[in-house]
Coordinates of C-alpha atoms in Angstrom, one line a residue:
X1 CA -9.1 25.1 -2.0
X2 CA -9.0 22.9 -4.8
X3 CA -7.0 19.3 -5.4
X4 CA -7.1 15.5 -7.3
X5 CA -8.2 14.1 -3.8
X6 CA -10.3 15.0 -0.9
X7 CA -9.7 11.9 1.5
X8 CA -12.6 12.8 4.3
X9 CA -10.9 10.8 7.7
X10 CA -7.1 8.9 7.6
X11 CA -7.7 5.7 9.6
X12 CA -5.6 2.3 8.1
X13 CA -7.8 2.6 5.1
X14 CA -8.4 6.7 3.9
X15 CA -5.0 7.2 5.4
X16 CA -3.4 4.5 2.9
X17 CA -5.5 5.9 0.2
X18 CA -3.8 9.1 0.7
X19 CA -0.8 7.8 0.5
X20 CA -0.6 5.9 -2.4
X21 CA -2.2 9.0 -4.2
X22 CA 0.1 11.7 -3.1
X23 CA 3.6 9.2 -3.7
X24 CA 1.3 8.5 -7.4
X25 CA 1.7 12.8 -7.9
X26 CA -1.6 13.8 -7.1
X27 CA -2.2 16.7 -5.0
X28 CA -4.1 15.5 -2.0
X29 CA -5.7 16.4 0.5
X30 CA -6.1 14.6 3.8
X31 CA -8.6 15.7 6.5
X32 CA -8.5 14.2 10.4
X33 CA -10.9 14.7 13.3
X34 CA -8.1 12.5 15.3
X35 CA -5.5 11.6 15.3
X36 CA -4.2 10.1 12.1
X37 CA -4.2 6.1 11.4
X38 CA -6.9 6.0 12.9
X39 CA -8.5 2.7 16.0
X40 CA -6.2 -0.2 14.7
X41 CA -2.7 1.7 16.0
X42 CA -4.0 3.6 19.2
X43 CA -7.0 1.8 20.3
X44 CA -7.2 -0.7 18.6
X45 CA -5.7 -3.9 17.1
X46 CA -2.0 -3.0 17.6
X47 CA -2.6 -2.5 21.5
X48 CA -5.1 -4.8 21.9
X49 CA -2.6 -7.9 21.9
X50 CA -0.4 -6.5 23.2
X51 CA -3.3 -7.4 25.7
X52 CA -3.3 -10.4 25.1
X53 CA -0.3 -11.4 24.3
X54 CA 1.0 -10.1 28.0
X55 CA -1.9 -12.3 29.3
X56 CA -1.2 -15.2 27.8
X57 CA 1.9 -15.3 29.1
X58 CA 0.8 -15.8 32.8
X59 CA -1.6 -19.0 31.2
X60 CA 1.9 -20.0 29.5
X61 CA 3.8 -19.0 33.0
X62 CA 0.3 -21.0 34.5
X63 CA 0.8 -23.9 32.6
X64 CA 4.8 -24.7 34.1
X65 CA 3.2 -27.0 36.9
X66 CA 3.4 -31.5 34.9
X67 CA 4.8 -29.9 31.9
X68 CA 8.1 -28.1 33.1
X69 CA 8.4 -28.1 37.1
X70 CA 7.0 -24.9 39.0
X71 CA 6.3 -22.2 39.0
X72 CA 4.6 -18.9 40.0
X73 CA 3.1 -16.1 38.6
X74 CA 2.4 -12.8 39.5
X75 CA 1.3 -10.5 37.0
X76 CA 1.6 -6.7 36.6
X77 CA -0.5 -4.5 34.8
X78 CA 2.1 -1.7 34.8
X79 CA 4.8 -2.9 32.0
X80 CA 1.3 -3.9 29.8
X81 CA 0.5 0.2 30.1
X82 CA 4.2 0.7 29.4
X83 CA 4.4 -0.7 26.2
X84 CA 0.9 -0.2 25.4
X85 CA 1.5 4.0 25.8
X86 CA 5.3 4.0 24.5
X87 CA 5.7 1.2 22.5
X88 CA 2.7 1.4 20.7
X89 CA 1.1 4.7 20.5
X90 CA 3.6 7.5 21.4
X91 CA 1.3 8.2 24.1
X92 CA -1.7 8.8 21.7
X93 CA 0.3 11.0 19.5
X94 CA 0.1 10.7 15.7
X95 CA 3.1 13.3 14.9
X96 CA 5.0 10.0 13.0
X97 CA 2.0 9.3 10.9
X98 CA 1.7 13.3 10.1
X99 CA 5.2 13.2 8.9
X100 CA 5.4 10.0 7.1
X101 CA 1.7 11.6 5.4
X102 CA 3.0 14.9 4.4
X103 CA 6.7 13.3 4.1
X104 CA 4.8 11.7 0.7
X105 CA 3.6 15.0 -0.1
X106 CA -0.4 14.8 1.6
X107 CA -1.4 18.0 2.6
X108 CA -3.4 17.8 6.4
X109 CA -6.1 19.1 7.5
X110 CA -7.6 18.8 10.8
X111 CA -11.1 18.7 11.4
X112 CA -14.6 17.4 11.0
X113 CA -15.1 17.7 7.4
X114 CA -18.3 16.8 5.9
X115 CA -19.6 16.6 2.0
X116 CA -21.7 19.2 0.3
X117 CA -21.6 17.9 -3.0
X118 CA -20.7 14.9 -5.0
X119 CA -17.3 16.5 -4.1
X120 CA -16.6 18.9 -2.9
X121 CA -16.7 18.9 1.8
X122 CA -16.7 21.8 4.5
X123 CA -14.2 21.9 7.6
X124 CA -14.5 24.1 10.2
X125 CA -16.3 26.4 6.4
X126 CA -13.9 26.1 4.3
X127 CA -14.4 24.6 1.0
X128 CA -12.5 21.5 -0.3
X129 CA -13.3 20.4 -3.8
X130 CA -12.0 17.4 -4.7
X131 CA -11.4 17.3 -9.0
X132 CA -10.5 13.6 -9.6
X133 CA -11.5 11.8 -6.1
X134 CA -13.6 12.1 -2.8
X135 CA -13.1 8.6 -0.8
X136 CA -15.2 8.7 2.3
X137 CA -12.8 7.0 4.5
X138 CA -14.8 8.2 8.9
X139 CA -15.1 4.8 10.0
X140 CA -16.5 3.7 13.0
X141 CA -17.2 4.0 16.8
X142 CA -18.0 2.6 19.1
X143 CA -21.8 2.2 19.8
X144 CA -23.4 2.4 23.3
X145 CA -27.3 1.4 23.3
X146 CA -29.4 4.5 25.0
X147 CA -29.5 3.0 28.6
X148 CA -26.0 2.4 29.5
X149 CA -24.8 6.6 28.1
X150 CA -25.4 8.0 31.0
X151 CA -24.3 4.8 33.2
X152 CA -20.6 5.8 34.0
X153 CA -18.9 3.2 31.1
X154 CA -15.9 2.2 28.7
X155 CA -15.6 1.9 26.1
X156 CA -12.7 -0.1 24.3
X157 CA -10.6 3.1 24.5
X158 CA -10.3 3.4 28.0
X159 CA -9.9 -0.1 28.7
X160 CA -7.3 0.1 27.0
X161 CA -5.9 3.2 28.0
X162 CA -6.0 2.3 31.6
X163 CA -2.6 2.8 34.2
X164 CA -4.9 0.2 36.2
X165 CA -7.1 -2.3 36.4
X166 CA -10.0 -2.8 38.5
X167 CA -11.0 -5.6 41.0
X168 CA -14.1 -6.6 38.9
X169 CA -15.9 -5.4 35.4
X170 CA -17.9 -6.9 33.7
X171 CA -18.7 -6.1 30.3
X172 CA -21.6 -6.1 28.7
X173 CA -21.5 -8.4 24.7
X174 CA -19.6 -11.4 24.2
X175 CA -17.6 -10.7 20.5
X176 CA -14.4 -10.5 19.7
X177 CA -13.7 -6.8 21.3
X178 CA -15.6 -7.7 24.7
X179 CA -14.1 -11.3 25.2
X180 CA -10.0 -10.4 23.8
X181 CA -10.1 -7.4 26.5
X182 CA -12.4 -9.2 29.2
X183 CA -10.0 -12.6 29.2
X184 CA -6.8 -10.2 29.7
X185 CA -8.2 -8.2 32.7
X186 CA -9.4 -11.9 34.1
X187 CA -5.5 -12.7 33.9
X188 CA -4.5 -9.7 35.4
X189 CA -6.9 -10.6 38.5
X190 CA -10.0 -8.7 37.6
X191 CA -13.5 -10.2 38.5
X192 CA -15.0 -10.5 35.0
X193 CA -18.6 -10.9 34.6
X194 CA -19.9 -11.1 30.5
X195 CA -23.4 -10.3 29.5
X196 CA -24.0 -11.4 25.7
X197 CA -28.1 -10.4 25.3
X198 CA -28.4 -13.2 22.4
X199 CA -28.0 -17.1 23.3
X200 CA -24.1 -17.3 22.5
X201 CA -21.6 -15.9 22.8
X202 CA -19.5 -14.8 19.4
X203 CA -21.9 -15.2 17.5
X204 CA -21.1 -15.7 13.3
X205 CA -18.6 -18.0 14.3
X206 CA -20.0 -22.0 14.6
X207 CA -22.0 -23.5 17.7
X208 CA -19.1 -25.3 18.5
X209 CA -16.5 -22.3 19.1
X210 CA -19.0 -20.4 20.8
X211 CA -19.1 -23.6 23.1
X212 CA -15.6 -24.2 24.0
X213 CA -15.0 -20.2 24.3
X214 CA -18.0 -21.0 27.0
X215 CA -16.3 -23.2 28.9
X216 CA -12.5 -22.5 28.6
X217 CA -13.4 -18.6 29.7
X218 CA -15.6 -20.1 33.1
X219 CA -12.7 -22.6 34.2
X220 CA -10.7 -20.1 34.3
X221 CA -12.8 -17.2 36.1
X222 CA -15.5 -15.2 34.7
X223 CA -18.9 -15.4 34.6
X224 CA -20.2 -15.5 32.2
X225 CA -24.3 -15.3 31.4
X226 CA -25.9 -15.9 27.6
X227 CA -29.1 -16.0 26.7
X228 CA -30.3 -12.8 28.7
X229 CA -32.8 -9.6 29.2
X230 CA -30.7 -6.9 30.6
X231 CA -33.7 -5.0 32.5
X232 CA -31.6 -1.9 33.6
X233 CA -28.7 0.5 34.6
X234 CA -27.7 1.7 37.6
X235 CA -24.7 3.1 38.6
X236 CA -22.0 1.1 41.2
X237 CA -19.6 3.3 43.8
X238 CA -17.8 6.1 42.1
X239 CA -17.2 4.3 39.1
X240 CA -19.2 1.9 38.3
X241 CA -22.1 0.5 37.0
X242 CA -24.5 -2.0 38.4
X243 CA -26.3 -4.0 35.6
X244 CA -30.3 -5.8 36.7
X245 CA -30.6 -9.8 34.8
X246 CA -33.8 -10.3 34.3
X247 CA -35.1 -13.6 35.5
X248 CA -31.0 -13.7 36.8
X249 CA -28.5 -11.8 39.8
X250 CA -27.8 -8.3 39.8
X251 CA -24.2 -7.9 38.8
X252 CA -22.2 -4.9 40.1
X253 CA -18.8 -4.1 38.9
X254 CA -16.0 -1.7 39.9
X255 CA -16.2 -0.8 36.1
X256 CA -18.2 -1.2 32.8
X257 CA -17.0 -2.2 29.6
X258 CA -20.0 -1.4 27.0
X259 CA -18.4 -4.1 23.6
X260 CA -21.7 -4.0 21.4
X261 CA -20.7 -3.3 18.4
X262 CA -19.8 0.1 16.1
X263 CA -21.4 2.3 14.2
X264 CA -20.6 4.8 11.3
X265 CA -22.2 7.5 11.1
X266 CA -23.3 8.6 8.2
X267 CA -25.8 11.8 9.1
X268 CA -22.4 13.4 11.0
X269 CA -20.9 12.9 7.3
X270 CA -23.7 14.5 5.0
X271 CA -23.9 12.2 2.8
X272 CA -27.8 13.3 2.0
X273 CA -25.6 15.9 -0.4
X274 CA -24.7 12.9 -2.8
X275 CA -28.5 11.7 -2.5
X276 CA -27.8 8.2 -0.1
X277 CA -29.5 8.5 3.4
X278 CA -28.1 8.9 6.2
X279 CA -30.0 6.4 8.9
X280 CA -28.6 3.8 6.6
X281 CA -26.1 1.6 8.6
X282 CA -23.2 2.3 5.3
X283 CA -22.3 3.2 2.5
X284 CA -23.6 1.9 -0.6
X285 CA -19.6 0.7 -2.2
X286 CA -19.6 -1.3 -6.3
X287 CA -17.5 -3.5 -6.5
X288 CA -14.8 -1.4 -7.1
X289 CA -15.3 1.3 -3.9
X290 CA -17.4 3.7 -5.7
X291 CA -20.2 5.5 -4.0
X292 CA -21.0 8.0 -6.9
X293 CA -20.1 9.2 -9.7
X294 CA -16.2 10.5 -8.5
X295 CA -16.7 9.7 -5.0
X296 CA -15.3 6.4 -4.0
X297 CA -15.4 5.0 0.2
X298 CA -12.8 2.9 2.3
X299 CA -13.4 1.2 5.3
X300 CA -15.6 0.6 8.5
X301 CA -18.3 3.2 6.6
X302 CA -18.8 -0.1 3.2
X303 CA -20.0 -2.0 5.8
X304 CA -18.1 -5.1 4.2
X305 CA -16.2 -5.4 8.0
X306 CA -15.4 -3.7 10.2
X307 CA -11.6 -5.0 10.0
X308 CA -8.5 -3.4 9.7
X309 CA -7.3 -5.6 6.5
X310 CA -10.4 -5.4 5.3
X311 CA -9.3 -1.8 5.0
X312 CA -6.4 -2.3 3.4
X313 CA -7.6 -4.3 0.9
X314 CA -10.4 -2.2 -0.8
X315 CA -7.7 0.8 -0.1
X316 CA -5.6 -0.9 -2.9
X317 CA -8.5 -1.0 -5.1
X318 CA -10.2 2.2 -4.3
X319 CA -6.3 3.5 -5.3
X320 CA -6.5 1.6 -8.6
X321 CA -9.7 2.3 -9.7
X322 CA -8.8 6.2 -9.2
X323 CA -5.9 5.8 -11.4
X324 CA -7.3 3.7 -14.2
X325 CA -4.8 0.7 -13.3
X326 CA -5.9 -2.9 -14.0
X327 CA -7.1 -4.4 -10.1
X328 CA -9.0 -7.1 -9.9
X329 CA -12.9 -6.2 -8.4
X330 CA -13.7 -7.2 -4.3
X331 CA -14.0 -10.2 -3.3
X332 CA -15.7 -11.0 0.4
X333 CA -16.0 -15.0 -0.1
X334 CA -13.0 -15.6 1.5
X335 CA -12.8 -12.7 4.7
X336 CA -11.1 -14.2 6.9
X337 CA -11.6 -13.1 10.7
X338 CA -9.9 -13.7 13.7
X339 CA -10.9 -13.4 17.8
X340 CA -7.6 -12.6 19.3
X341 CA -8.6 -15.0 23.0
X342 CA -7.1 -18.1 23.4
X343 CA -7.8 -20.5 22.1
X344 CA -7.7 -18.1 19.3
X345 CA -11.4 -18.8 16.9
X346 CA -10.4 -18.3 13.0
X347 CA -13.2 -18.5 10.4
X348 CA -13.5 -17.3 7.1
X349 CA -16.3 -17.8 4.4
X350 CA -19.7 -19.6 5.6
X351 CA -20.3 -21.3 8.4
X352 CA -22.1 -24.7 8.6
X353 CA -26.1 -23.2 8.9
X354 CA -24.8 -20.5 6.3
X355 CA -24.1 -23.0 3.9
X356 CA -27.1 -25.4 4.4
X357 CA -29.6 -21.7 3.9
X358 CA -27.6 -21.5 -0.1
X359 CA -28.2 -24.8 -0.8
X360 CA -25.9 -27.6 -3.3
X361 CA -24.2 -30.5 -1.4
X362 CA -22.9 -29.4 1.5
X363 CA -20.0 -31.5 3.5
X364 CA -18.3 -30.5 6.9
X365 CA -15.2 -32.3 8.2
X366 CA -14.0 -31.7 11.1
X367 CA -11.1 -32.3 14.2
X368 CA -9.7 -31.7 17.1
X369 CA -6.8 -29.9 18.0
X370 CA -6.4 -32.4 21.0
X371 CA -5.9 -35.5 18.4
X372 CA -3.8 -34.0 16.0
X373 CA -0.6 -34.5 17.5
X374 CA 0.9 -31.3 18.0
X375 CA -1.9 -29.9 20.1
X376 CA -1.1 -33.3 21.9
X377 CA 2.3 -32.5 23.0
X378 CA 0.3 -29.3 23.8
X379 CA -2.3 -29.8 25.8
X380 CA -4.1 -27.8 23.2
X381 CA -7.8 -27.4 23.3
X382 CA -9.9 -27.0 19.6
X383 CA -10.5 -27.7 15.9
X384 CA -10.2 -27.6 12.4
X385 CA -13.5 -27.5 10.3
X386 CA -14.5 -27.3 7.0
X387 CA -17.2 -26.5 4.9
X388 CA -18.2 -27.7 2.3
X389 CA -20.9 -27.0 -0.8
X390 CA -20.9 -29.8 -4.1
X391 CA -17.2 -31.0 -3.5
X392 CA -15.0 -27.2 -3.2
X393 CA -14.3 -25.5 0.4
X394 CA -16.4 -22.7 0.9
X395 CA -15.8 -21.9 4.7
X396 CA -13.8 -22.7 7.7
X397 CA -12.4 -22.6 11.3
X398 CA -9.7 -22.7 13.4
X399 CA -10.1 -23.0 16.5
X400 CA -7.0 -23.2 19.1
X401 CA -3.7 -22.3 19.5
X402 CA -2.0 -20.4 16.4
X403 CA -5.9 -20.9 15.5
X404 CA -5.4 -17.2 13.1
X405 CA -2.0 -18.6 11.4
X406 CA -3.5 -21.8 11.0
X407 CA -6.6 -19.8 9.0
X408 CA -3.9 -17.8 6.4
X409 CA -3.7 -22.2 4.5
X410 CA -8.2 -22.5 5.1
X411 CA -8.9 -18.5 3.5
X412 CA -6.5 -19.8 0.8
X413 CA -8.9 -22.5 -0.4
X414 CA -11.9 -20.1 0.3
X415 CA -10.5 -18.1 -2.5
X416 CA -9.4 -19.6 -5.2
X417 CA -12.3 -21.4 -4.0
X418 CA -10.1 -25.4 -4.1
X419 CA -11.0 -28.5 -3.9
X420 CA -11.6 -31.0 -1.1
X421 CA -9.5 -33.7 -3.1
X422 CA -7.2 -31.4 -4.4
X423 CA -6.8 -30.4 -0.1
X424 CA -6.5 -34.7 0.0
X425 CA -3.6 -34.4 -2.0
X426 CA -1.6 -31.6 0.0
X427 CA 1.4 -32.6 2.4
X428 CA 0.9 -31.7 5.6
X429 CA 4.0 -30.9 7.6
X430 CA 4.0 -33.0 10.5
X431 CA 4.1 -32.4 14.2
X432 CA 2.3 -28.7 13.5
X433 CA -1.0 -27.4 14.1
X434 CA -2.3 -26.8 10.6
X435 CA -2.3 -31.5 9.9
X436 CA -5.0 -30.7 11.7
X437 CA -6.8 -29.3 8.6
X438 CA -5.0 -32.5 6.8
X439 CA -6.6 -35.0 9.5
X440 CA -10.0 -33.2 9.0
X441 CA -10.2 -34.0 5.4
X442 CA -9.6 -37.8 5.9
X443 CA -12.2 -38.2 9.3
X444 CA -15.3 -39.3 8.4
X445 CA -17.4 -35.9 7.0
X446 CA -21.1 -35.2 7.6
X447 CA -23.4 -34.4 5.9
X448 CA -26.1 -33.9 7.6
X449 CA -26.2 -31.1 10.0
X450 CA -25.8 -32.4 14.3
X451 CA -24.8 -28.8 16.1
X452 CA -27.1 -26.0 16.9
X453 CA -28.1 -22.9 15.0
X454 CA -27.6 -25.0 12.2

């Protein structure tokens, strides 16, 4: 079968590309092996943040004493599971998404595609030829290292789908997924242990963020082990695991969540037919998301960041390029990310350590959320940190209540190459959390690398 465009993978990025091209009048075939919409609406962003929201409500209820009276908080996972099932995922049914795509004129093909040439793919023995564009958007899957594979385990999918919580949970990996799910379940009463082989949690973030989230988790009863080596993993009970740590305690739990990142499988996709190395982690794309003549890619498979907002951003560029419309090329300098723990960790651009490695005159501005008016009112924890090079903001972190929302201001600053003096000249509403940005800019700057890892 021939079509103007063939889109392989209808996650958030692929669905956006396929839908936009169909709306533009192209004949589009969309190929999806699982659910149209992908990871985000069914096992990622939406349901996981429902979990986080519910857990945050419990935490807020426990903060009533000393602020607004007395409280007794009784956790109940049932309404959380029900909301995920009924409101977020339609019980993991993609009918609405399929109808949305087909309503735009697209043709959905169920199955797993393999590239057979620059403009062709094969699905279950049937070949689909793209006259104008082949778009690869197959995303990634939770990566489970070999030592953990034989032992009963959860990935984020099983954790999201669970109807009941385990009494204990060991989380392998101290990144965003593991910490969000781990903290949420801990607040519902699960005894949670986090094991991270690196020296600190959320390694890509500023060391101050790692230190504070570790302190908060331990205060909430979560056991945290960092800088440890896992010797072996063995079954424990009916569905759990025992994790043996070198020089440390054995950790046994009713369930084990493996949150060690995500990988794309280029071998299964068959990109060798395009002359590419199928052992690579990601597809090589240019600033217009082109992989080869007539071939584009968007989303996790490009290796530019496993975030929904990256896939959507790339989708817009990809569509414009295919339709030969004017557009800006991809620019990842101001790529924002948020870890939805409590407190939230929002960051964009370069960390202090990154900036110092890149050279130039680096200046750091820092303000504690506790020292801001809104932070004082909320008894909030966190900080705002701006990293400037040669007087221009190149990176920032906003950790605290609504840290991800404050990040919007900082992302714009990095994206637009705003100077420190320009940011100082702004008027910041008072008393708001983002007012801490203003306070940071007027605090004594640091030109010396003071923190560990810098």
